[in-house]
Short mmCIF file of C-alpha atoms and ligand atoms in Angstrom, two decimals:
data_model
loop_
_atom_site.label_atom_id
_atom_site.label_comp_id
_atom_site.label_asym_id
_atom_site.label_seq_id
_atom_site.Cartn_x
_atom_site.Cartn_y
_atom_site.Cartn_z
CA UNK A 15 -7.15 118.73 -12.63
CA UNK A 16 -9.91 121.18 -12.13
CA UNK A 17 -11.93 121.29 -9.25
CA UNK A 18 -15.96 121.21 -9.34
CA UNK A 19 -17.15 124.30 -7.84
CA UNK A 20 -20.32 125.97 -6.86
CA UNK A 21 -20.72 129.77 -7.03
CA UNK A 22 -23.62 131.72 -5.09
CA UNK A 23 -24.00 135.47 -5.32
CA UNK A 24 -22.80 136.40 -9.44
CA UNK A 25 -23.16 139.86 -9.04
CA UNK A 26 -20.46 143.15 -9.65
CA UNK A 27 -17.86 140.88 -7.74
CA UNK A 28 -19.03 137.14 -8.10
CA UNK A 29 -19.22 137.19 -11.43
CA UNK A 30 -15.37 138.04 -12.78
CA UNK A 31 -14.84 135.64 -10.00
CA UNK A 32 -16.47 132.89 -10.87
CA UNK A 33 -15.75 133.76 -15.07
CA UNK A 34 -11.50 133.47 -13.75
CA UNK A 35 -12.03 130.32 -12.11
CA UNK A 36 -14.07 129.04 -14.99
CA UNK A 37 -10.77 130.73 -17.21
CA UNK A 38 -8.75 128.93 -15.04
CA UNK A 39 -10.11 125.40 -15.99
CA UNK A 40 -12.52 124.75 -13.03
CA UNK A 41 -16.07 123.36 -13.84
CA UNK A 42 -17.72 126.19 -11.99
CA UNK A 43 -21.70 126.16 -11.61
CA UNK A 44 -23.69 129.66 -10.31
CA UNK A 45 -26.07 130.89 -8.98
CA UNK A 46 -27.91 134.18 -8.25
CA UNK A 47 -31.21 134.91 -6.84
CA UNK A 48 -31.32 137.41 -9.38
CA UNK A 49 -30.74 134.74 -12.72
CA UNK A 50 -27.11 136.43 -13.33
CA UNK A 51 -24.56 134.79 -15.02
CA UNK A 52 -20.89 134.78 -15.66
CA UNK A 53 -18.71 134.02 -18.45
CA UNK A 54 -18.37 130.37 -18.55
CA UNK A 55 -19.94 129.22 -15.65
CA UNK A 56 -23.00 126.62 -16.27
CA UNK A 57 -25.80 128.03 -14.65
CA UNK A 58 -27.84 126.34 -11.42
CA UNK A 59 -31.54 126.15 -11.47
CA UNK A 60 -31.44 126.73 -7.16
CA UNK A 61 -28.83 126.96 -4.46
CA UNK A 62 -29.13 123.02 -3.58
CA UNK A 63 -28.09 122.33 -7.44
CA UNK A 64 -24.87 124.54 -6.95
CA UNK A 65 -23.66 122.35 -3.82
CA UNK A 66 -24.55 118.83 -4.99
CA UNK A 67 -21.57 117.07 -5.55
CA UNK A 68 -18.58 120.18 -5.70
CA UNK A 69 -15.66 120.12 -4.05
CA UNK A 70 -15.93 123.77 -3.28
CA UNK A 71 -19.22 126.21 -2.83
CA UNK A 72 -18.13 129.77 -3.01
CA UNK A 73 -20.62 132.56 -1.84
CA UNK A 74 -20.22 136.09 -2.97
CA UNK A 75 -23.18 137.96 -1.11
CA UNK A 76 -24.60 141.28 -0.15
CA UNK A 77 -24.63 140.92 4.31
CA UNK A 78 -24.93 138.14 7.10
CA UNK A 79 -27.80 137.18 6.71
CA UNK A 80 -28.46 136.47 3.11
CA UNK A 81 -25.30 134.03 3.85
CA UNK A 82 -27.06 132.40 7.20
CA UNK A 83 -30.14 131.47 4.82
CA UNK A 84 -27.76 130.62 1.99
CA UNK A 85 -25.71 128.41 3.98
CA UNK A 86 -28.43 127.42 5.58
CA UNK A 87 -29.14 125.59 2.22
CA UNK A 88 -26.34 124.85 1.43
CA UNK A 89 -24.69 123.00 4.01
CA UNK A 90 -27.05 120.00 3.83
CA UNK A 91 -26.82 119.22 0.28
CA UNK A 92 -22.84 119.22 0.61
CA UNK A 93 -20.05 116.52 0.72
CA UNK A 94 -18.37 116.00 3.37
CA UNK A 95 -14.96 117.02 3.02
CA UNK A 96 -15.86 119.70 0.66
CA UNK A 97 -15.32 123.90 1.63
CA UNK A 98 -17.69 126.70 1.76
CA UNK A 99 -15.47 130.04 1.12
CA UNK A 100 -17.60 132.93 2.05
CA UNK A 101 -15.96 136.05 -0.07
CA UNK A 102 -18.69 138.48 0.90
CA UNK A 103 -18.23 140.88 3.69
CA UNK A 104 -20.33 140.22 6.51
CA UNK A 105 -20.20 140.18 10.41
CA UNK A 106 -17.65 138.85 12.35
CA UNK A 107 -20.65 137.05 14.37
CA UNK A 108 -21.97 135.33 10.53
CA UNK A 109 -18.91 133.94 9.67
CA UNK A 110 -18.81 132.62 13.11
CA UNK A 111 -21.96 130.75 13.10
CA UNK A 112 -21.71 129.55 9.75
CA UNK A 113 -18.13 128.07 10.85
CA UNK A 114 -19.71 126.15 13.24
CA UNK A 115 -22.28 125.10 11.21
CA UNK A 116 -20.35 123.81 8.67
CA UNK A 117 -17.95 122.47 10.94
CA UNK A 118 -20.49 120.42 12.43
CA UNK A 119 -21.85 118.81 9.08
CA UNK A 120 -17.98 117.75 8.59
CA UNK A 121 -17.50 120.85 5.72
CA UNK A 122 -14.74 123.00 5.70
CA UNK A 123 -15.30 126.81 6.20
CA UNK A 124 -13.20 129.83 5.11
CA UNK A 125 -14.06 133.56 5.51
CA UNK A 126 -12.41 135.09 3.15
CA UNK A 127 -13.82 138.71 2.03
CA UNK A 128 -11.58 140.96 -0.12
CA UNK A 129 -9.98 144.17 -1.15
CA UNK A 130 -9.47 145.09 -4.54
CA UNK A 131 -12.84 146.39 -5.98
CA UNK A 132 -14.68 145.26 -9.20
CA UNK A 133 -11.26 146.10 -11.20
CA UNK A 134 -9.43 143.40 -8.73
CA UNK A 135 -12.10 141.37 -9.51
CA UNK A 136 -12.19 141.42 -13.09
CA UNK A 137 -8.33 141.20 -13.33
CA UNK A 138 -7.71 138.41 -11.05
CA UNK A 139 -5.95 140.72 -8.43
CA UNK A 140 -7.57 140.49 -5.17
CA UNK A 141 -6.32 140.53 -1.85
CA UNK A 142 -8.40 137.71 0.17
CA UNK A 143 -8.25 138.43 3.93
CA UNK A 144 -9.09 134.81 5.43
CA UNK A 145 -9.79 133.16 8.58
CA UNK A 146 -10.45 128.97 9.24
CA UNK A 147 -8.34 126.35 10.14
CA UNK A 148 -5.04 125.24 8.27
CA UNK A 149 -7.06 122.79 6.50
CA UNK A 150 -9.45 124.95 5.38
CA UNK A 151 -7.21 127.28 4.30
CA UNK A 152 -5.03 125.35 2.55
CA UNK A 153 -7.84 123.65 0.50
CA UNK A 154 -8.89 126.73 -0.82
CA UNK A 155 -5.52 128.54 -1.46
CA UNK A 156 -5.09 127.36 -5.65
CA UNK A 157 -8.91 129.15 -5.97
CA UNK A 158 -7.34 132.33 -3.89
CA UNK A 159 -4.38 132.09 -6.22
CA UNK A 160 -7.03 132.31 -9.08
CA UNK A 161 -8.66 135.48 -8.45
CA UNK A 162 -6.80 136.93 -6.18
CA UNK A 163 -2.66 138.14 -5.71
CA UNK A 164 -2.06 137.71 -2.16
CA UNK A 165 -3.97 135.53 0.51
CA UNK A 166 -3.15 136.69 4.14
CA UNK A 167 -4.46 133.64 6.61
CA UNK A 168 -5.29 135.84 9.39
CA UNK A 169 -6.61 133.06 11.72
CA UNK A 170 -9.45 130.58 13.04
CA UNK A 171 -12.89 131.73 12.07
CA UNK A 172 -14.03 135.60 11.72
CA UNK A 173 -10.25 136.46 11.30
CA UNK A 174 -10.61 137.49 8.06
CA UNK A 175 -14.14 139.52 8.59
CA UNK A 176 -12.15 141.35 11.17
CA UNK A 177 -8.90 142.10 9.48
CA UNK A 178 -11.09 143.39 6.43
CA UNK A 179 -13.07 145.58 9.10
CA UNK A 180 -10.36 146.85 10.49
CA UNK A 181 -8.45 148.10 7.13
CA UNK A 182 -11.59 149.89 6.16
CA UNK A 183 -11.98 151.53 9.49
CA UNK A 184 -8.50 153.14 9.20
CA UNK A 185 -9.95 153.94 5.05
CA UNK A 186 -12.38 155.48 6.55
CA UNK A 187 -11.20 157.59 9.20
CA UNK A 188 -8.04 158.43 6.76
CA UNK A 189 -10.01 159.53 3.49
CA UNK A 190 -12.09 162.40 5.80
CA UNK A 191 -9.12 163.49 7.45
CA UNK A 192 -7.43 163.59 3.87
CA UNK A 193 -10.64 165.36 1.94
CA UNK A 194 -10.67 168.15 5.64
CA UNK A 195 -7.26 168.86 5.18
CA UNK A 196 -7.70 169.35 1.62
CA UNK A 197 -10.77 171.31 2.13
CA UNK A 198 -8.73 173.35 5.12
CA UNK A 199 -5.72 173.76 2.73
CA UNK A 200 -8.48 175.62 0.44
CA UNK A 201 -9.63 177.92 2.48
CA UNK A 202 -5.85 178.82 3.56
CA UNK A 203 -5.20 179.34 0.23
CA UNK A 204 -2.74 176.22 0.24
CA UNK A 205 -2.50 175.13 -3.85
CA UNK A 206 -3.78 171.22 -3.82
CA UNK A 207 -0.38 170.20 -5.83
CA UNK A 208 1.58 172.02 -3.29
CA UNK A 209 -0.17 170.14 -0.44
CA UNK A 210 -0.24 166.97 -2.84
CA UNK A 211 3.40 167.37 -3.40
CA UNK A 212 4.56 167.88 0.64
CA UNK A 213 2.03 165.32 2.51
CA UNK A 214 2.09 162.23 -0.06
CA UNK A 215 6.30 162.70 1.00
CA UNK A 216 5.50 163.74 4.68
CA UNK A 217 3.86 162.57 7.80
CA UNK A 218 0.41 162.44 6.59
CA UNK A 219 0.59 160.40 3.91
CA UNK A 220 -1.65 157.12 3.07
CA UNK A 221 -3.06 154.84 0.85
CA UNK A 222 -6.42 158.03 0.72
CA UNK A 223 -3.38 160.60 -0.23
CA UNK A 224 -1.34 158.43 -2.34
CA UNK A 225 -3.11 156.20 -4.15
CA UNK A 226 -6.66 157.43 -4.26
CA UNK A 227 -6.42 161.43 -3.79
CA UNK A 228 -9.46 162.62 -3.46
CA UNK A 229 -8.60 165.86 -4.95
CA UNK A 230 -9.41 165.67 -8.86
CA UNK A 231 -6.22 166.18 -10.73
CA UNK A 232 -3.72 165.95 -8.56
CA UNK A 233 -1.91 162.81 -7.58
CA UNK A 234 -2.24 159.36 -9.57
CA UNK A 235 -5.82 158.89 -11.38
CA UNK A 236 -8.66 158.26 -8.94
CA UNK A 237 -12.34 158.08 -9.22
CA UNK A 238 -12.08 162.07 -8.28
CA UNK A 239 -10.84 162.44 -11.85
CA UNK A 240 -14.35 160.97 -13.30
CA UNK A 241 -16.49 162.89 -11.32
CA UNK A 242 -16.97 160.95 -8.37
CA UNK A 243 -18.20 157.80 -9.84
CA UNK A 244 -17.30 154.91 -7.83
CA UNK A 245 -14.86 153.12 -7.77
CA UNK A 246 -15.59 152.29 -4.10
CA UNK A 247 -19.24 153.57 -3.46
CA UNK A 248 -19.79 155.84 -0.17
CA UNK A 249 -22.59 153.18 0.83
CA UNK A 250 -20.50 150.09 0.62
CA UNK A 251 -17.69 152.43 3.01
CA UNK A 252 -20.87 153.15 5.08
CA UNK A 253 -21.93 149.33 5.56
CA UNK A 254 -18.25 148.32 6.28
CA UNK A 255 -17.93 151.09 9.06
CA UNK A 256 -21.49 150.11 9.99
CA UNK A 257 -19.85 146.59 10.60
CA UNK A 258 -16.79 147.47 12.64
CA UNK A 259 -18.99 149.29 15.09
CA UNK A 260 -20.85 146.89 15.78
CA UNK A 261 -18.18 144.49 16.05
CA UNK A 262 -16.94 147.14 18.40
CA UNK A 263 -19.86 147.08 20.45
CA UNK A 264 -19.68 143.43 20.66
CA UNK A 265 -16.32 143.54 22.37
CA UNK A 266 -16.15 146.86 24.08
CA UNK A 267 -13.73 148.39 22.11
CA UNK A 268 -13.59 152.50 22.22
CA UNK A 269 -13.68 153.39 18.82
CA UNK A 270 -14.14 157.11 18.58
CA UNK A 271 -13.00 157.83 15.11
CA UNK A 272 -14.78 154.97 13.63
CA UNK A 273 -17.80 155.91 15.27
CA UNK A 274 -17.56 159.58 13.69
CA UNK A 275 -16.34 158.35 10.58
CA UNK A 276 -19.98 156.01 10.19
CA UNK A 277 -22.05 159.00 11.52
CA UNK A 278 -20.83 161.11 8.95
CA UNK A 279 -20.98 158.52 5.94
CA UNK A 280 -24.48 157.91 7.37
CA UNK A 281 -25.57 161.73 6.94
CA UNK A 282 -23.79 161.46 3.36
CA UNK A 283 -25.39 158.82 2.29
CA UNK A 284 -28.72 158.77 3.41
CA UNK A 285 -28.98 162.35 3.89
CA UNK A 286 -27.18 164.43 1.41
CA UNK A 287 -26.24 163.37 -2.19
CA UNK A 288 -23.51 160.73 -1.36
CA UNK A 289 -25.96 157.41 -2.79
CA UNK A 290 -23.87 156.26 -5.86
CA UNK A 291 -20.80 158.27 -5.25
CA UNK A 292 -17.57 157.88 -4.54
CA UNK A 293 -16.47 157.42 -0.84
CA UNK A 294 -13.85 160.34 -1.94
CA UNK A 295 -16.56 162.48 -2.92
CA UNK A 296 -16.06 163.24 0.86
CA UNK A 297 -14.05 166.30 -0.14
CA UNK A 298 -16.44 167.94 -2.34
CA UNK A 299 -19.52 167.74 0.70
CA UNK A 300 -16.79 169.26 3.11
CA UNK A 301 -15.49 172.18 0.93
CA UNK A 302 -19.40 173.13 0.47
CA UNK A 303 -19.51 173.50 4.36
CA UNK A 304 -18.59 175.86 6.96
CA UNK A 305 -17.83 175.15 10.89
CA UNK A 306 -21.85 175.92 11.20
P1 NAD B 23 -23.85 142.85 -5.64
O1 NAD B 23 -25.09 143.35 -4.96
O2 NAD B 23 -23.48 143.32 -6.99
O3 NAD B 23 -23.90 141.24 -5.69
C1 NAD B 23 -24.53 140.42 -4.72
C2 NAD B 23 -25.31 139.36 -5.49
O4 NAD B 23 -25.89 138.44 -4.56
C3 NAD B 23 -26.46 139.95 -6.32
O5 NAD B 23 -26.32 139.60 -7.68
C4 NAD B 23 -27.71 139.32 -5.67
O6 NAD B 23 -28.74 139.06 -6.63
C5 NAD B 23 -27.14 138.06 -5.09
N1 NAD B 23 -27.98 137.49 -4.05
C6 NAD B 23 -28.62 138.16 -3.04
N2 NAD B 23 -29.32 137.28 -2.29
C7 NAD B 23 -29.10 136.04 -2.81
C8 NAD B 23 -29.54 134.75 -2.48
N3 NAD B 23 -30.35 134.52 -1.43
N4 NAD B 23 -29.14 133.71 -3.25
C9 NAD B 23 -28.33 133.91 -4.31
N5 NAD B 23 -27.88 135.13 -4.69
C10 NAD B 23 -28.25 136.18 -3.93
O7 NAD B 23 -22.65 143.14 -4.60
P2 NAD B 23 -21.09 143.10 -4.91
O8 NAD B 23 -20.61 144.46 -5.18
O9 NAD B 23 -20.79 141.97 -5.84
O10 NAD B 23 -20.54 142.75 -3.44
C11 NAD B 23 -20.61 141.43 -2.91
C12 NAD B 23 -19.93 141.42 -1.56
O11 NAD B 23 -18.57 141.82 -1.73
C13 NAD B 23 -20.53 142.36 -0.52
O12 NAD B 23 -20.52 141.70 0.72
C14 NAD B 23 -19.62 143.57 -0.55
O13 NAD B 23 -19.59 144.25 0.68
C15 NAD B 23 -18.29 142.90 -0.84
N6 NAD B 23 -17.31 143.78 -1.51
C16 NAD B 23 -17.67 144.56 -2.56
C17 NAD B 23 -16.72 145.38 -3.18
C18 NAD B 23 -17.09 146.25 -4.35
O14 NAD B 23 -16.28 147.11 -4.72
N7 NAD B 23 -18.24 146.06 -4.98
C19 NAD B 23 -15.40 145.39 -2.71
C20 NAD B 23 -15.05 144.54 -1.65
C21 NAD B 23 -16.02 143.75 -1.06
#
């Protein structure tokens, strides 16, 4: 039988969600500050609406603290027994707090942000990355299975924030090295199939070589084939390396390279042209430049 579920935040991501649990057979109520909807899904008139009564509330938000004051609302108007599953990606810190939070109301919490992208999204094929207790987890596995392909439970509260960190630090890092070498290889005259060809088979390889070559026409298609148009935007790479940091700074971890890689998404971004591209489009702002 389908589950009643409450869906806050039905924007480029929340709102395939919510449509393939509504697919799926769920009676799935949004909503969206904005007055978005999604395919299927009956729509709430406030946030306190969305949580009355479901056996699941599922946010899907921009940063922390839109999901503090969302859950801040929420919580109250919840069932006992029921569980929030926070999807967006936020600060290890947030999910914390709002743990606790619901823990003490007697709610089940999940943080549970994702890879996969608007396409994953749409198709049902996300990766969720989530941290809470076995309960938890387990209560919210058949709506993972839903919209997602794979559910890794990572561990107690904030495991999943800092798993999903983590990956896109190493993103990061890898997509400049991969879009300097490419712009090095240029300037040596390397051809970019020949240097496709060798590193995607060689030491160097990764997901930023492999699967998403930033190098338009060469390697498998990538948003470099369609003129930098994300696909994964430079900001959203910026706010997730603005994220590890500071999770980095919160537990005194030396993070060199992740530090470097924000500073110089930061200059792209809100600097240079990089609002609204691709975080690939990397390669382009580095063949422009010389070592001065
Ligand atoms: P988005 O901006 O399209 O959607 C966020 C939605 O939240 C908006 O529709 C906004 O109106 C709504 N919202 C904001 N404040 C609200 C409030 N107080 N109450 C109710 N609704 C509110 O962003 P998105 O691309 O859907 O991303 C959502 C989250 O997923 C972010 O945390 C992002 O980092 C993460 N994420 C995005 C991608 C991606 O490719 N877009 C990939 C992985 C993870």
């Amino acid at each position: 039988m389908g589950s009643t579920i409450g869906f806050i935040g039905l924007g480029n991501m929340g709102a395939p969600m919510a449509a393939n649990l509504a697919q799926a057979g769920h009676d799935v109520r949004g909503y969206d500050v904005a007055g978005t909807t999604a395919e299927g899904v009956a729509p709430c008139a406030s946030i306190e609406d969305a949580a009355k009564g479901a056996d699941f509330v599922i946010t899907m938000l921009p940063n922390g603290e839109i999901l503090r004051d969302v859950a801040a609302q929420l919580i109250p108007g919840m069932s006992k027994g029921a569980t929030l599953i926070d999807c967006s990606t936020v600060d290890v810190e947030s999910a914390r707090s709002v743990a606790a939070d619901a823990g003490a109301a007697g709610i089940g919490f999940v943080d549970a942000p994702v890879s996969g992208g608007i396409g994953g999204a749409a198709a049902g094929t996300l990766t969720f990355m989530a941290g809470g207790d076995d309960a938890s987890f387990a209560a919210a596995a058949p709506l993972f299975d839903v919209m997602g392909q794979k559910a890794v439970h990572c561990g107690a509260a904030g495991a999943g924030q800092a798993a999903k960190i983590c990956n896109n630090m190493i993103l990061g890092i890898t997509m400049i090295g991969t879009c300097e070498a490419f712009a090095l290889a240029d300037k040596l005259g390397l051809d970019r199939q020949k240097m496709f060809d060798v590193v995607s088979t060689s030491s160097g390889y990764s997901w930023s070589m492999n699967a998403y070559c930033p190098a338009p026409g060469v390697g498998p298609t990538s948003p470099a084939d369609n003129g930098y148009v994300p696909g994964f935007a430079a900001e959203l790479m910026l706010k997730d390396l603005g994220l590890s940091q500071q999770a980095a700074e919160a537990a005194d971890a030396d993070t060199p390279m992740g530090a470097l890689a924000r500073a110089l998404y930061a200059q792209f971004v809100e600097n240079e042209d990089g609002l609204g591209k691709d975080f690939s489009a990397m390669l382009p702002r580095l063949m422009q430049r010389g070592r001065s």
